Short mmCIF file of C-alpha atoms in Angstrom, two decimals:
data_model
loop_
_atom_site.label_atom_id
_atom_site.label_comp_id
_atom_site.label_asym_id
_atom_site.label_seq_id
_atom_site.Cartn_x
_atom_site.Cartn_y
_atom_site.Cartn_z
CA MET A 1 -10.00 -10.78 -7.43
CA GLY A 2 -8.01 -7.67 -6.18
CA ALA A 3 -8.90 -4.11 -6.56
CA ILE A 4 -6.27 -0.99 -5.62
CA GLY A 5 -7.53 3.22 -5.78
CA ASN A 6 -5.85 5.97 -4.77
CA ALA A 7 -8.38 8.42 -3.35
CA GLU A 8 -8.63 11.97 -1.85
CA TRP A 9 -9.72 12.15 2.23
CA THR A 10 -11.32 14.41 4.27
CA GLY A 11 -11.88 14.26 7.93
CA VAL A 12 -9.59 15.65 11.34
CA ARG A 13 -6.13 15.09 12.29
CA LEU A 14 -6.04 12.25 14.95
CA SER A 15 -3.42 14.24 16.59
CA ASP A 16 -6.12 17.17 17.21
CA VAL A 17 -8.43 15.08 19.07
CA LEU A 18 -5.82 13.38 20.70
CA ASP A 19 -5.07 16.76 22.16
CA ALA A 20 -8.81 18.02 22.52
CA VAL A 21 -9.11 15.03 25.21
CA GLY A 22 -5.65 15.79 26.69
CA ALA A 23 -4.46 12.01 25.35
CA PRO A 24 -0.65 12.15 26.31
CA ASP A 25 2.04 11.90 23.34
CA ALA A 26 4.84 9.88 24.86
CA SER A 27 6.73 8.04 22.00
CA ASP A 28 6.68 4.87 23.62
CA LEU A 29 2.89 4.66 23.46
CA PHE A 30 0.63 3.15 20.73
CA VAL A 31 -3.27 4.36 19.64
CA ALA A 32 -5.39 1.03 18.89
CA PHE A 33 -8.29 1.56 16.86
CA THR A 34 -11.46 -0.66 17.06
CA GLY A 35 -14.15 -1.18 14.27
CA ALA A 36 -17.63 -2.46 14.30
CA ASP A 37 -16.78 -5.41 12.24
CA GLU A 38 -15.73 -8.64 13.24
CA VAL A 39 -13.00 -10.89 11.80
CA ASP A 40 -13.28 -14.79 11.81
CA VAL A 41 -10.12 -16.30 13.87
CA GLU A 42 -9.87 -20.21 13.84
CA GLY A 43 -13.81 -20.54 13.67
CA GLU A 44 -14.43 -17.86 16.31
CA GLU A 45 -15.75 -14.22 15.70
CA ALA A 46 -13.23 -11.42 17.11
CA SER A 47 -13.45 -7.84 16.91
CA PHE A 48 -11.48 -5.96 14.24
CA GLY A 49 -8.80 -3.51 16.35
CA VAL A 50 -5.62 -2.71 15.48
CA SER A 51 -2.54 -0.10 16.73
CA ILE A 52 0.22 2.39 15.24
CA ALA A 53 3.13 3.84 17.73
CA MET A 54 2.24 7.48 19.13
CA ASP A 55 4.74 8.95 16.93
CA LYS A 56 3.17 7.84 13.63
CA ALA A 57 -0.55 8.73 14.85
CA ARG A 58 0.85 12.36 15.86
CA GLN A 59 1.72 12.66 12.23
CA PRO A 60 -0.54 15.58 10.53
CA ASP A 61 -1.59 13.33 7.63
CA VAL A 62 -3.30 10.64 10.01
CA LEU A 63 -7.08 11.39 9.71
CA ILE A 64 -10.35 10.28 11.16
CA ALA A 65 -11.91 10.35 7.89
CA TRP A 66 -15.47 11.17 6.85
CA ALA A 67 -15.28 11.87 3.12
CA MET A 68 -13.60 10.02 0.20
CA ASN A 69 -12.91 12.10 -3.00
CA GLY A 70 -15.50 14.84 -1.78
CA GLU A 71 -18.31 12.80 -0.81
CA PRO A 72 -19.29 11.24 2.45
CA LEU A 73 -17.95 7.74 2.70
CA THR A 74 -20.00 4.93 1.87
CA PRO A 75 -20.63 1.94 4.25
CA GLU A 76 -17.77 -0.35 1.55
CA HIS A 77 -15.35 2.50 2.54
CA GLY A 78 -16.05 2.72 6.38
CA ALA A 79 -18.80 4.85 7.13
CA PRO A 80 -19.35 6.84 9.08
CA LEU A 81 -15.86 7.27 10.07
CA ARG A 82 -12.75 5.36 9.52
CA MET A 83 -8.92 5.89 9.61
CA VAL A 84 -6.62 6.60 7.37
CA VAL A 85 -3.23 5.84 8.00
CA PRO A 86 -1.26 7.00 4.76
CA GLY A 87 1.97 5.24 4.11
CA TYR A 88 1.16 2.22 6.18
CA ALA A 89 -0.76 -1.02 5.31
CA GLY A 90 -4.16 -0.84 4.53
CA VAL A 91 -5.14 -2.67 7.58
CA ARG A 92 -4.02 0.01 9.78
CA SER A 93 -6.85 2.20 8.45
CA ALA A 94 -9.63 0.50 10.40
CA LYS A 95 -13.06 1.10 8.92
CA TRP A 96 -16.40 1.50 10.75
CA LEU A 97 -14.72 3.01 13.66
CA ILE A 98 -16.05 3.06 16.83
CA ARG A 99 -12.85 3.10 19.65
CA ILE A 100 -9.75 4.75 19.74
CA GLU A 101 -7.46 3.83 22.74
CA VAL A 102 -4.14 5.29 24.21
CA ARG A 103 -2.37 2.08 25.36
CA ASP A 104 1.12 0.85 26.81
CA THR A 105 1.33 -1.84 24.54
CA PRO A 106 -0.01 -2.88 20.64
CA SER A 107 -3.53 -4.13 20.49
CA ASP A 108 -3.97 -7.52 21.51
CA ALA A 109 -6.68 -7.75 19.19
CA PRO A 110 -6.27 -11.09 16.67
CA ILE A 111 -5.52 -9.26 13.50
CA GLN A 112 -2.90 -7.03 15.08
CA ALA A 113 -1.14 -9.86 17.05
CA HIS A 114 -1.56 -12.65 14.70
CA ASP A 115 -1.79 -11.48 11.37
CA TYR A 116 0.56 -9.05 8.70
CA LYS A 117 3.81 -10.20 10.51
CA LEU A 118 6.64 -10.93 7.98
CA PHE A 119 8.69 -14.03 8.63
CA PRO A 120 12.19 -15.15 7.21
CA ALA A 121 12.06 -17.01 3.90
CA ASP A 122 12.95 -20.30 5.62
CA VAL A 123 9.75 -19.99 8.16
CA THR A 124 6.31 -21.80 6.91
CA SER A 125 2.75 -21.01 8.28
CA ASP A 126 3.27 -24.48 10.58
CA THR A 127 6.44 -23.32 12.04
CA ALA A 128 5.98 -19.36 12.65
CA ASP A 129 6.02 -18.01 16.16
CA TRP A 130 3.56 -14.91 15.51
CA SER A 131 4.85 -13.26 18.54
CA GLN A 132 8.20 -13.33 16.74
CA GLY A 133 7.33 -11.87 13.38
CA LEU A 134 8.15 -8.08 12.35
CA THR A 135 4.63 -6.51 12.26
CA ILE A 136 4.04 -4.72 8.57
CA ASN A 137 3.65 -1.18 8.84
CA ALA A 138 5.29 1.15 6.28
CA MET A 139 4.77 0.24 2.52
CA PRO A 140 7.89 -0.18 0.31
CA LEU A 141 8.59 1.82 -3.04
CA ASN A 142 6.41 0.17 -6.20
CA ALA A 143 5.16 0.66 -9.38
CA ALA A 144 2.93 -0.75 -11.75
CA ILE A 145 1.47 -0.95 -15.36
CA CYS A 146 -2.31 -0.73 -15.61
CA VAL A 147 -2.47 -0.53 -19.46
CA PRO A 148 -2.26 -2.84 -21.49
CA GLY A 149 -3.70 -5.58 -19.41
CA SER A 150 -1.87 -8.58 -18.95
CA GLY A 151 -2.65 -11.23 -21.73
CA GLU A 152 -4.50 -8.28 -23.90
CA SER A 153 -3.93 -8.18 -27.34
CA LEU A 154 -2.50 -5.34 -29.32
CA PRO A 155 -1.74 -4.35 -33.13
CA ALA A 156 1.61 -3.79 -33.65
CA GLY A 157 3.16 -0.20 -34.13
CA GLU A 158 3.38 2.50 -31.17
CA VAL A 159 1.42 1.12 -27.96
CA ARG A 160 0.83 3.60 -25.12
CA ILE A 161 1.92 1.74 -21.85
CA GLU A 162 0.28 3.54 -18.94
CA GLY A 163 0.74 3.20 -15.06
CA TYR A 164 1.15 4.46 -11.45
CA ALA A 165 4.33 4.36 -8.97
CA ILE A 166 4.36 5.08 -5.22
CA ALA A 167 6.82 6.01 -2.97
CA TYR A 168 4.79 6.59 0.33
CA ASP A 169 6.66 9.08 2.62
CA ARG A 170 9.49 9.89 -0.09
CA ARG A 171 8.58 11.30 -4.02
CA VAL A 172 9.11 9.12 -7.16
CA SER A 173 11.79 10.36 -8.94
CA ARG A 174 11.68 8.22 -12.12
CA VAL A 175 10.07 5.31 -13.88
CA GLU A 176 11.64 3.47 -16.65
CA VAL A 177 9.75 0.85 -18.88
CA SER A 178 11.00 -2.15 -20.91
CA VAL A 179 9.43 -3.51 -23.83
CA ASN A 180 11.79 -6.54 -24.58
CA GLY A 181 11.91 -8.46 -20.98
CA GLY A 182 14.52 -5.45 -19.29
CA ARG A 183 16.79 -5.88 -21.92
CA ASP A 184 16.53 -1.84 -22.77
CA TRP A 185 15.00 0.98 -20.70
CA GLN A 186 12.80 4.01 -21.56
CA GLN A 187 12.00 6.64 -19.17
CA ALA A 188 8.60 7.26 -18.87
CA THR A 189 6.92 10.72 -18.56
CA PHE A 190 5.04 11.69 -15.43
CA THR A 191 1.12 13.10 -16.07
CA ASP A 192 0.70 14.49 -12.81
CA ASP A 193 2.74 15.96 -9.69
CA PRO A 194 0.56 15.33 -6.44
CA GLU A 195 1.60 17.36 -3.55
CA ALA A 196 1.21 14.86 -1.22
CA HIS A 197 3.72 11.95 -1.03
CA TRP A 198 1.13 9.27 -0.30
CA GLY A 199 -0.14 9.30 -3.50
CA TRP A 200 0.04 8.07 -7.16
CA ARG A 201 2.56 9.10 -9.63
CA ARG A 202 1.07 8.49 -12.89
CA TRP A 203 3.50 7.87 -15.81
CA THR A 204 2.58 7.36 -19.46
CA LEU A 205 5.03 6.01 -22.38
CA ASP A 206 4.69 5.63 -26.30
CA ALA A 207 6.53 2.78 -27.37
CA THR A 208 7.13 0.88 -30.82
CA LEU A 209 6.05 -2.62 -30.31
CA ALA A 210 7.30 -5.26 -32.95
CA LYS A 211 4.97 -8.27 -33.77
CA GLY A 212 4.70 -11.30 -31.59
CA ARG A 213 4.70 -12.09 -27.62
CA GLN A 214 6.43 -9.15 -25.88
CA HIS A 215 7.31 -8.96 -21.89
CA LEU A 216 6.86 -5.12 -20.80
CA VAL A 217 8.26 -4.62 -17.42
CA VAL A 218 8.22 -1.41 -15.24
CA ARG A 219 10.44 -0.42 -12.38
CA ALA A 220 10.58 2.87 -10.45
CA PHE A 221 13.24 4.88 -8.16
CA ASP A 222 12.85 7.41 -5.40
CA GLU A 223 14.36 10.49 -4.91
CA THR A 224 17.08 8.85 -2.65
CA GLY A 225 18.20 6.74 -5.85
CA GLN A 226 16.25 3.78 -4.06
CA GLY A 227 14.85 1.24 -6.86
CA GLN A 228 12.95 -1.93 -6.76
CA PRO A 229 14.52 -5.56 -6.64
CA GLU A 230 14.19 -6.92 -9.94
CA ARG A 231 12.99 -10.27 -9.00
CA PRO A 232 10.42 -11.65 -6.01
CA ASP A 233 12.28 -14.31 -4.64
CA THR A 234 14.91 -12.14 -2.71
CA MET A 235 12.09 -11.42 -0.54
CA TRP A 236 10.14 -14.32 -0.31
CA ASN A 237 8.12 -15.06 2.41
CA PHE A 238 5.33 -17.26 3.11
CA ALA A 239 2.27 -14.84 2.85
CA GLY A 240 3.60 -13.00 0.19
CA TYR A 241 3.93 -9.77 1.77
CA LEU A 242 5.89 -6.41 0.70
CA CYS A 243 6.21 -7.99 -3.03
CA THR A 244 7.75 -4.90 -4.57
CA ALA A 245 9.81 -6.57 -7.49
CA TRP A 246 9.86 -5.01 -10.84
CA HIS A 247 5.81 -5.79 -12.46
CA HIS A 248 5.86 -7.71 -15.58
CA VAL A 249 2.93 -7.81 -18.12
CA ASP A 250 2.81 -10.07 -21.50
CA VAL A 251 1.00 -8.90 -24.29
CA LEU A 252 0.53 -10.61 -27.68
CA VAL A 253 1.32 -7.93 -30.77
CA GLU A 254 -0.24 -8.92 -33.76
#
């Protein structure tokens, strides 16, 4: 069972901390983070460690955070301090932060070196050379239907469909919803307009559903005109990373 959320973070800019200690800022350097937690690597415990390039570390929205939604961090969210690296895979936002290090190379911790790597479709987990995998950092444009849920039974007639879209370092410009499996599309209405690019842009659509099994689909577009691919097989990889195809929800209308 997975979960996803959208939160407001409070903290200090990582760039300000780096400046305060006189850290170098050459673009070919990396900033590594170590957490207090440990991960299992082939039956052995190893420290959690990740890194990001210096150029990303110097961006003003990268924080050492101590509060979430106006409240002090709780242990499950990384208290007392955690990283927040917006626009990047969540694994780069190390929790329970105990060390920050400027390095000439990326972190050599197992989670950085042997996980969250992207490989071509013909590579399997047995044949993968982890040193050759593409490190996953930036997240792609995506959208999801949150209401109704998959498999839900609904009364015939007008139904409100709700969800979110996110484009990370760009702005979501349009969301379209289909109630017939992608044959026809209707433009959804945005219900908020966040100032920060990193947050969700929530949307809603009131649509009329006929009786029977109906197939709902959502797709988003960003401010550059980029959209989502229709099918996940165009981006298949053995680990299932970066799947940003149209989101589908099947419902029963009675």
